[in-house]
């Protein structure tokens, strides 16, 4: 066997994994999705409006957890297509939370625009990295790791988040566990809950 073959194999596998794990590099300046047969709108037909999104000028509708999050991904802002990035605005009422969740396809950087946010993530060894971050501070959440936020200040707070994927994905832990139809007996054994408690959680986190 060629002595360099194992090294070449490792290099190939690393390249394949990293390539598959991120958005592909664009092969043109931009690609505004077309409603016709072509994958992209003719570049000569693009206008500045294709690259501007005004949907986060104001806060969105608050949920029962005190969070109003407005995502800016390729599904609602086509100008992001092939550019490998997206954005979110998250507004918190006093005491509001962003429940534990993760993004399977992206690392996130969160910038505190206003307020004080208890913010953190948990790694694959169950170590927690968390602290209160304030206006002007930034925290990064590595790709695929569970993270969370809570407004611990005495006034509303706002975070702006940036992702290194045009469609980072979002998995909310309570919804994924109790709102997806996992077998009840498994949930009973995993969490030490009875059927009545599980039914209550399923009702709360079921898809609407």
Coordinates of C-alpha atoms in Angstrom, one line a residue:
X1 CA 0.0 0.0 0.0
X2 CA 1.2 3.5 -0.8
X3 CA 2.4 5.1 2.4
X4 CA 0.6 8.3 1.5
X5 CA -2.8 6.6 0.9
X6 CA -4.1 6.8 4.6
X7 CA -3.2 10.5 4.7
X8 CA -4.9 11.1 1.4
X9 CA -8.0 9.2 2.6
X10 CA -8.2 11.2 5.8
X11 CA -7.9 14.4 3.8
X12 CA -10.6 13.3 1.3
X13 CA -13.0 12.4 4.2
X14 CA -12.4 15.7 5.9
X15 CA -13.1 17.6 2.7
X16 CA -16.2 15.6 2.0
X17 CA -17.6 16.1 5.5
X18 CA -16.9 19.9 5.6
X19 CA -18.3 20.4 2.1
X20 CA -21.5 18.6 2.9
X21 CA -21.9 20.3 6.2
X22 CA -22.2 23.9 4.9
X23 CA -23.9 25.8 2.2
X24 CA -22.4 25.5 -1.3
X25 CA -20.3 28.3 -2.6
X26 CA -22.1 30.4 -5.2
X27 CA -21.0 30.2 -8.9
X28 CA -22.3 33.6 -9.8
X29 CA -22.7 37.0 -8.2
X30 CA -26.3 36.2 -7.0
X31 CA -29.2 34.0 -7.8
X32 CA -32.7 35.4 -7.2
X33 CA -35.0 32.4 -7.5
X34 CA -37.2 32.5 -10.5
X35 CA -40.8 31.4 -10.8
X36 CA -40.3 30.1 -14.3
X37 CA -38.3 27.2 -15.6
X38 CA -34.8 28.8 -14.9
X39 CA -33.4 28.3 -11.5
X40 CA -32.4 32.0 -11.2
X41 CA -33.9 35.2 -12.5
X42 CA -32.0 36.7 -15.3
X43 CA -29.4 39.0 -13.7
X44 CA -30.4 41.8 -16.0
X45 CA -33.9 41.7 -14.5
X46 CA -32.7 42.0 -10.9
X47 CA -33.4 45.3 -9.0
X48 CA -32.2 46.7 -5.7
X49 CA -35.6 45.6 -4.2
X50 CA -34.4 42.0 -4.6
X51 CA -31.7 42.7 -2.0
X52 CA -33.7 44.7 0.5
X53 CA -36.0 43.3 3.2
X54 CA -38.0 45.5 5.5
X55 CA -39.8 42.9 7.6
X56 CA -37.7 43.4 10.7
X57 CA -38.1 47.2 11.2
X58 CA -40.6 46.5 13.9
X59 CA -41.1 43.7 16.5
X60 CA -43.3 40.8 15.7
X61 CA -46.1 39.2 17.6
X62 CA -45.2 37.9 21.1
X63 CA -45.7 34.2 22.0
X64 CA -46.8 33.0 25.4
X65 CA -43.1 32.7 26.3
X66 CA -42.6 36.4 25.9
X67 CA -40.6 36.1 22.6
X68 CA -41.3 37.7 19.3
X69 CA -38.8 36.3 16.7
X70 CA -38.7 37.3 13.0
X71 CA -36.5 35.1 10.8
X72 CA -35.0 36.5 7.7
X73 CA -34.0 33.4 5.7
X74 CA -34.1 32.4 2.0
X75 CA -37.8 31.3 2.4
X76 CA -39.0 34.8 3.0
X77 CA -36.1 36.9 1.5
X78 CA -35.1 35.3 -1.8
X79 CA -32.2 37.7 -2.2
X80 CA -30.3 35.5 0.3
X81 CA -30.3 32.5 -2.1
X82 CA -26.9 31.0 -2.6
X83 CA -25.2 33.6 -0.3
X84 CA -24.9 31.3 2.7
X85 CA -26.3 33.6 5.4
X86 CA -29.5 34.6 7.2
X87 CA -30.7 36.7 10.1
X88 CA -33.2 37.0 12.9
X89 CA -34.6 39.7 15.1
X90 CA -35.7 38.5 18.5
X91 CA -37.6 40.8 21.0
X92 CA -38.1 39.8 24.6
X93 CA -40.7 41.0 27.1
X94 CA -39.4 41.3 30.7
X95 CA -38.9 37.7 31.8
X96 CA -39.4 36.4 28.2
X97 CA -37.5 33.4 27.1
X98 CA -36.2 31.8 23.9
X99 CA -36.7 28.1 24.8
X100 CA -33.8 25.6 24.4
X101 CA -33.4 24.9 20.7
X102 CA -30.7 24.3 18.1
X103 CA -30.0 25.1 14.5
X104 CA -28.8 21.9 12.6
X105 CA -27.3 23.8 9.7
X106 CA -25.7 26.9 11.2
X107 CA -23.5 28.6 13.8
X108 CA -25.3 31.7 15.2
X109 CA -23.8 35.0 16.4
X110 CA -26.2 37.0 18.7
X111 CA -25.7 40.7 19.2
X112 CA -27.6 42.4 22.1
X113 CA -29.2 45.6 20.7
X114 CA -31.0 46.5 23.9
X115 CA -31.3 45.0 27.4
X116 CA -29.8 42.2 29.5
X117 CA -30.0 38.6 28.3
X118 CA -29.0 35.4 30.2
X119 CA -27.6 33.5 27.2
X120 CA -25.8 30.2 26.8
X121 CA -25.4 26.8 25.2
X122 CA -24.6 23.2 26.2
X123 CA -21.9 21.2 24.6
X124 CA -21.8 17.4 23.8
X125 CA -20.3 16.7 27.2
X126 CA -23.2 18.5 29.0
X127 CA -21.1 21.4 30.0
X128 CA -23.0 24.7 30.1
X129 CA -21.5 28.0 28.9
X130 CA -23.8 30.8 30.0
X131 CA -23.7 34.3 31.4
X132 CA -25.7 37.6 31.2
X133 CA -24.7 39.6 28.2
X134 CA -25.7 43.2 27.8
X135 CA -26.2 45.9 25.2
X136 CA -23.3 45.9 22.7
X137 CA -22.1 42.4 23.6
X138 CA -22.0 39.4 21.3
X139 CA -22.2 35.6 21.9
X140 CA -21.7 32.8 19.5
X141 CA -23.6 29.5 19.5
X142 CA -21.7 26.6 17.7
X143 CA -23.6 24.8 15.0
X144 CA -26.0 22.1 16.2
X145 CA -25.6 22.8 19.9
X146 CA -28.5 23.5 22.2
X147 CA -28.8 27.1 23.3
X148 CA -31.2 29.4 25.1
X149 CA -31.9 33.0 26.1
X150 CA -33.9 34.8 28.8
X151 CA -34.5 38.5 29.5
X152 CA -33.2 39.1 33.0
X153 CA -33.4 42.9 32.9
X154 CA -36.2 45.2 34.0
X155 CA -37.0 46.4 30.5
X156 CA -37.7 44.8 27.1
X157 CA -34.7 43.4 25.2
X158 CA -33.8 42.9 21.6
X159 CA -31.2 40.6 20.0
X160 CA -30.1 40.5 16.4
X161 CA -28.8 37.1 15.2
X162 CA -26.7 36.1 12.2
X163 CA -26.3 32.6 10.7
X164 CA -23.8 31.1 8.3
X165 CA -26.5 29.4 6.3
X166 CA -29.3 30.7 4.1
X167 CA -31.7 28.3 5.9
X168 CA -30.3 27.3 9.3
X169 CA -33.2 25.2 10.5
X170 CA -34.8 25.4 13.9
X171 CA -35.5 22.5 16.3
X172 CA -37.2 23.6 19.6
X173 CA -36.5 20.9 22.2
X174 CA -39.9 20.8 24.0
X175 CA -41.8 20.8 20.6
X176 CA -39.6 18.1 19.2
X177 CA -39.9 15.8 22.2
X178 CA -43.6 16.3 23.2
X179 CA -45.1 17.6 19.9
X180 CA -43.9 15.1 17.4
X181 CA -45.7 11.9 18.3
X182 CA -42.9 9.9 20.0
X183 CA -44.2 6.7 21.7
X184 CA -45.7 7.5 25.1
X185 CA -44.0 4.6 26.9
X186 CA -40.6 5.9 25.8
X187 CA -41.3 9.4 27.1
X188 CA -42.5 7.9 30.4
X189 CA -39.2 6.0 30.9
X190 CA -37.0 8.8 29.6
X191 CA -38.5 11.6 31.8
X192 CA -40.1 9.7 34.7
X193 CA -43.5 11.2 33.8
X194 CA -47.0 9.5 34.0
X195 CA -49.4 9.4 31.1
X196 CA -51.5 12.4 32.4
X197 CA -48.4 14.6 32.6
X198 CA -47.3 13.6 29.1
X199 CA -50.7 14.3 27.8
X200 CA -50.6 17.8 29.3
X201 CA -47.2 18.5 27.7
X202 CA -48.3 17.1 24.4
X203 CA -51.3 19.4 24.3
X204 CA -49.1 22.3 25.1
X205 CA -46.4 21.6 22.5
X206 CA -48.5 20.0 19.7
X207 CA -48.2 21.7 16.3
X208 CA -50.8 24.5 15.7

